[in-house]
Amino acid sequence: MPGVALAGAVALAADLLHRVPGAATFSPMILAITIGIAVRNLVGTPSFAGPGIAFSMRRLLRSAIVLLGFQITLARLAAVGAMGLFVVTATLVATFAFTLAAGRLLGVDRKLTQLIAAGTSICGASAVVATNSVTEASDEDVAYAIACVTIFGSIAMFSYPVLPHLLHLDGTAYGLWSGASIHEIAQVAAASFQNGQRAGEIATVVKLARVMLLAPVVLALGVAPRAGARRGSKRPPLPWFAIGFVAVAAINSFVTIPADARSATVTLSTFLLTIALAAMGLETDVSRLYAKGLRPAILGGFAFLFIAAFSLTLIKLME
């Protein structure tokens, strides 16, 4: 309980800070891991909090991912249309593959490369922490990957709104591009709604379609043998929470859930994710993070440029 309470207090502080003008640009999850890192490295994390912090990073995290299914319905996916689903799926697969290949060329650790690939191609910090449930990278790797997707997602958030006119994108095309390529859902909303209500609505739905693809990606990573593993070696455990995510999304598609109840599950999911990221921050040693150097950041930059260019090219070819 002490560790969960400490992570919860950091999460609550992040939620309150998120309400301050100027800080609202960043999601509570990003603020939580930042505050957690500051506490760990400036004050120190008490040893008695260890078990609760570990519980928050695993059990609470997986419960939050299952609850994310309440944000998805098959009707929303259908609203994206065949072209939109193709752009989203092709962009995700191509970006993930490109990032893995670029990570090998740059000599970035395989686990950190997978986290950056997931965060860039799927849904930012949420994808990083979900993917880490099966890759089992260090807390410093998680923090580094989240820093990458936060920085480059923020660059996209501020730069995208000035590009539709230069790129000759109407509201529909701009919404599709924003939703298919910007990292965090909060960043997608901030960038897309600046170009009109229609662009914002399309971008939000397209982004949720990307979130839906989190489950098959995590499942694939969970059941695939480890690279270079010997024959008969143990595989990563099957990520049942990803199956739970799909099951909840299916229930949400066919069962009428009161709006208040659905809203409560979304709020709870966000807060649980925020607690999990606060716990990761409380376990992150900045000196170990700094020791990883600039190559992972360069990889994150390449991945960002690739997802933006690839998705835009697909959209232009299909106009």
XYZ file of C-alpha atoms in Angstrom:
319
model
C 0.000 0.000 0.000
C 2.747 2.595 0.715
C 4.167 2.249 -2.801
C 0.743 2.445 -4.461
C -0.086 5.471 -2.299
C 3.152 7.208 -3.281
C 2.599 6.541 -6.995
C -1.024 7.639 -6.585
C 0.050 10.891 -4.937
C 2.406 11.615 -7.848
C -0.402 10.787 -10.292
C -2.770 13.127 -8.460
C -0.161 15.894 -8.548
C 0.242 15.339 -12.295
C -3.524 15.525 -12.804
C -3.703 18.805 -10.884
C -0.729 20.214 -12.798
C -2.422 19.229 -16.060
C -5.226 21.666 -15.193
C -2.800 24.596 -15.011
C -2.793 26.757 -18.169
C 0.254 25.943 -20.255
C 0.810 22.523 -18.689
C -2.383 21.197 -20.293
C -0.383 20.661 -23.497
C 1.080 17.540 -21.877
C -1.012 14.582 -20.786
C -1.175 13.641 -17.076
C 0.777 10.470 -17.947
C 3.728 12.463 -19.277
C 3.625 14.814 -16.302
C 3.441 11.856 -13.901
C 6.598 10.156 -15.150
C 8.389 13.524 -15.150
C 7.422 14.232 -11.527
C 8.286 10.658 -10.560
C 11.749 10.962 -12.098
C 12.284 14.256 -10.267
C 11.289 12.708 -6.933
C 13.517 9.649 -7.477
C 16.597 11.633 -8.446
C 16.240 14.682 -6.197
C 14.763 13.157 -3.039
C 14.984 9.399 -3.466
C 12.373 6.640 -3.450
C 11.983 4.957 -0.036
C 12.767 1.238 -0.015
C 9.476 0.343 1.689
C 7.620 1.635 -1.379
C 9.244 -0.943 -3.676
C 6.539 -3.665 -3.647
C 3.725 -1.172 -4.265
C 5.631 0.508 -7.074
C 6.184 -2.878 -8.733
C 2.466 -3.668 -8.309
C 1.551 -0.342 -9.930
C 3.851 -0.932 -12.910
C 2.414 -4.382 -13.587
C -1.056 -5.141 -12.224
C -2.510 -1.645 -12.350
C -0.974 -1.043 -15.770
C -2.529 -4.170 -17.264
C -5.917 -3.380 -15.739
C -5.753 0.097 -17.286
C -4.994 -1.334 -20.730
C -8.015 -3.641 -20.510
C -10.206 -0.663 -19.615
C -8.930 1.211 -22.686
C -11.231 -1.087 -24.669
C -14.182 1.046 -23.547
C -12.918 3.794 -25.866
C -13.252 1.541 -28.934
C -16.279 0.313 -30.870
C -16.587 -1.455 -34.190
C -18.849 1.378 -35.353
C -16.055 3.878 -34.781
C -13.660 1.703 -36.713
C -16.170 1.436 -39.570
C -16.485 5.221 -39.595
C -12.819 5.469 -40.559
C -13.655 3.790 -43.868
C -11.683 1.310 -45.919
C -9.173 3.912 -47.081
C -8.603 5.196 -43.569
C -8.110 1.708 -42.141
C -5.680 0.886 -44.925
C -3.657 4.053 -44.273
C -3.598 3.395 -40.524
C -2.629 -0.279 -40.820
C -0.051 0.180 -43.569
C 1.520 3.138 -41.769
C 1.724 1.266 -38.472
C 3.301 -1.843 -40.008
C 5.750 0.121 -42.161
C 6.781 2.425 -39.298
C 7.281 -0.436 -36.869
C 9.396 -2.368 -39.393
C 11.394 0.736 -40.375
C 12.144 1.583 -36.737
C 13.311 -1.949 -35.965
C 15.618 -1.915 -38.999
C 16.938 1.574 -38.231
C 17.526 0.596 -34.605
C 19.706 -2.321 -35.704
C 21.710 -0.062 -38.027
C 22.216 2.534 -35.296
C 23.156 -0.082 -32.727
C 20.275 0.738 -30.361
C 19.322 -1.971 -27.861
C 16.597 -4.262 -29.245
C 14.171 -3.758 -26.357
C 14.488 0.035 -26.426
C 14.049 -0.047 -30.210
C 10.805 -2.001 -29.825
C 9.492 0.529 -27.306
C 10.294 3.487 -29.574
C 8.725 1.624 -32.519
C 5.521 0.967 -30.579
C 5.267 4.481 -29.161
C 5.777 6.087 -32.558
C 3.635 3.771 -34.679
C 0.703 3.168 -32.286
C -0.200 5.527 -29.459
C 2.676 7.126 -27.616
C 3.254 6.492 -23.919
C 0.377 4.014 -23.582
C 1.873 1.823 -26.305
C 5.327 2.056 -24.728
C 4.168 0.806 -21.339
C 1.894 -1.850 -22.867
C 4.684 -3.150 -25.085
C 7.066 -3.221 -22.157
C 4.795 -5.763 -20.473
C 6.121 -8.316 -22.946
C 9.549 -6.900 -23.883
C 10.475 -6.446 -20.191
C 12.930 -3.606 -20.795
C 14.419 -1.534 -17.979
C 12.619 1.429 -16.435
C 15.252 3.692 -18.004
C 14.415 2.298 -21.441
C 10.728 3.014 -20.822
C 11.499 6.569 -19.689
C 13.764 7.160 -22.698
C 11.147 5.849 -25.150
C 8.434 7.988 -23.570
C 10.708 11.032 -23.742
C 11.238 10.374 -27.462
C 7.553 10.057 -28.326
C 6.714 13.078 -26.154
C 9.304 15.350 -27.748
C 8.653 14.386 -31.350
C 4.902 14.182 -30.824
C 5.003 17.708 -29.419
C 6.978 18.886 -32.450
C 4.241 17.405 -34.646
C 1.525 19.007 -32.523
C 2.950 22.486 -33.070
C 4.107 22.084 -36.670
C 1.215 20.192 -38.298
C -1.394 23.005 -38.051
C 0.681 25.269 -40.331
C 1.102 22.612 -43.042
C -2.382 21.879 -44.540
C -2.287 24.880 -46.870
C 1.299 24.205 -47.972
C 0.522 20.525 -48.591
C -2.899 21.189 -50.163
C -4.781 19.078 -47.604
C -8.486 19.594 -46.995
C -10.055 18.970 -43.581
C -10.660 15.265 -44.236
C -7.154 14.551 -45.525
C -5.540 16.598 -42.747
C -7.574 14.792 -40.088
C -6.565 11.423 -41.529
C -2.905 12.451 -41.662
C -2.912 13.802 -38.103
C -4.648 10.751 -36.654
C -2.427 8.317 -38.557
C 0.927 9.864 -37.676
C 0.948 11.977 -34.474
C 1.989 10.042 -31.372
C -0.311 10.842 -28.402
C -4.095 11.189 -28.621
C -3.921 14.515 -26.749
C -1.399 15.767 -29.299
C -3.654 14.573 -32.133
C -6.602 16.512 -30.727
C -4.557 19.664 -30.157
C -3.169 19.634 -33.701
C -6.237 18.532 -35.647
C -8.991 20.691 -34.158
C -7.001 23.804 -35.076
C -7.965 23.060 -38.669
C -11.688 22.752 -37.967
C -14.249 20.521 -36.289
C -14.371 18.050 -39.189
C -10.597 17.528 -39.170
C -10.595 17.070 -35.401
C -13.375 14.484 -35.407
C -11.757 12.446 -38.196
C -8.345 12.596 -36.538
C -9.764 11.393 -33.213
C -11.513 8.398 -34.769
C -8.445 7.497 -36.845
C -6.276 7.714 -33.733
C -8.619 5.366 -31.866
C -8.312 2.929 -34.774
C -4.548 2.988 -34.192
C -5.124 2.327 -30.496
C -7.194 -0.736 -31.432
C -4.145 -2.151 -33.219
C -2.202 -2.064 -29.949
C -3.628 -5.453 -28.974
C -2.479 -7.473 -32.013
C 0.976 -5.853 -31.904
C 1.468 -6.712 -28.224
C 0.093 -10.215 -28.792
C 2.509 -10.736 -31.683
C 5.460 -9.592 -29.571
C 4.288 -11.724 -26.663
C 3.995 -15.027 -28.514
C 6.988 -14.605 -30.837
C 10.210 -16.254 -29.714
C 12.930 -13.935 -28.495
C 15.468 -12.951 -31.114
C 18.422 -15.268 -30.989
C 16.815 -17.471 -28.331
C 17.949 -21.048 -28.177
C 15.649 -23.844 -29.112
C 13.422 -24.787 -26.223
C 14.044 -21.535 -24.347
C 11.184 -19.905 -22.544
C 8.987 -17.504 -24.466
C 7.517 -14.330 -23.015
C 4.175 -14.947 -21.280
C 1.041 -14.573 -23.378
C -0.248 -11.025 -22.724
C -3.765 -11.859 -21.553
C -4.425 -8.184 -20.849
C -4.297 -7.554 -24.621
C -6.944 -10.218 -25.139
C -8.957 -8.549 -22.382
C -8.629 -5.237 -24.239
C -10.136 -6.806 -27.382
C -12.890 -8.503 -25.370
C -13.881 -5.238 -23.680
C -13.926 -3.452 -27.037
C -16.227 -6.187 -28.408
C -18.574 -5.857 -25.425
C -18.558 -2.094 -25.844
C -19.562 -2.567 -29.496
C -22.588 -4.800 -28.899
C -23.794 -3.912 -25.403
C -25.317 -0.533 -24.631
C -23.333 0.918 -21.757
C -24.640 4.070 -20.045
C -22.677 7.141 -21.020
C -21.826 7.957 -17.392
C -20.470 4.451 -16.814
C -18.384 4.558 -19.983
C -17.020 7.973 -19.048
C -16.100 6.647 -15.602
C -14.150 3.743 -17.131
C -12.235 6.136 -19.405
C -11.354 8.326 -16.422
C -10.331 5.303 -14.347
C -8.199 3.894 -17.169
C -6.385 7.192 -17.620
C -5.723 7.525 -13.900
C -4.442 3.951 -13.584
C -2.088 4.544 -16.512
C -0.956 7.746 -14.833
C -0.213 5.842 -11.594
C 1.756 3.224 -13.563
C 3.861 5.893 -15.247
C 4.378 7.682 -11.938
C 5.708 4.384 -10.553
C 8.072 4.025 -13.510
C 9.355 7.524 -12.887
C 9.960 6.676 -9.240
C 12.154 3.775 -10.389
C 14.101 5.676 -13.092
C 17.720 6.625 -12.494
C 18.631 9.644 -14.647
C 22.330 8.740 -14.678
C 21.498 5.416 -16.342
C 19.173 7.217 -18.744
C 21.907 9.687 -19.698
C 24.358 6.835 -20.265
C 22.302 5.572 -23.212
C 23.489 8.498 -25.316
C 21.904 10.169 -28.332
C 21.452 7.210 -30.672
C 17.992 6.250 -29.343
C 16.903 9.894 -29.690
C 18.158 9.924 -33.285
C 16.179 6.740 -33.867
C 13.059 8.428 -32.469
C 13.609 11.352 -34.829
C 13.971 9.088 -37.856
C 10.841 7.177 -36.861
C 8.906 10.442 -36.506
C 9.970 11.662 -39.938
C 9.169 8.295 -41.498
C 5.638 7.992 -40.097
C 4.827 11.569 -41.162
C 6.191 11.134 -44.698
C 4.862 7.617 -45.277
C 1.291 8.358 -44.158
C 1.210 11.637 -46.112
C 2.408 9.847 -49.249
C -0.308 7.200 -48.932
C -2.987 9.833 -48.469
C -1.768 11.808 -51.497
C -1.673 8.688 -53.668
C -5.238 7.768 -52.686
C -6.778 11.217 -53.243
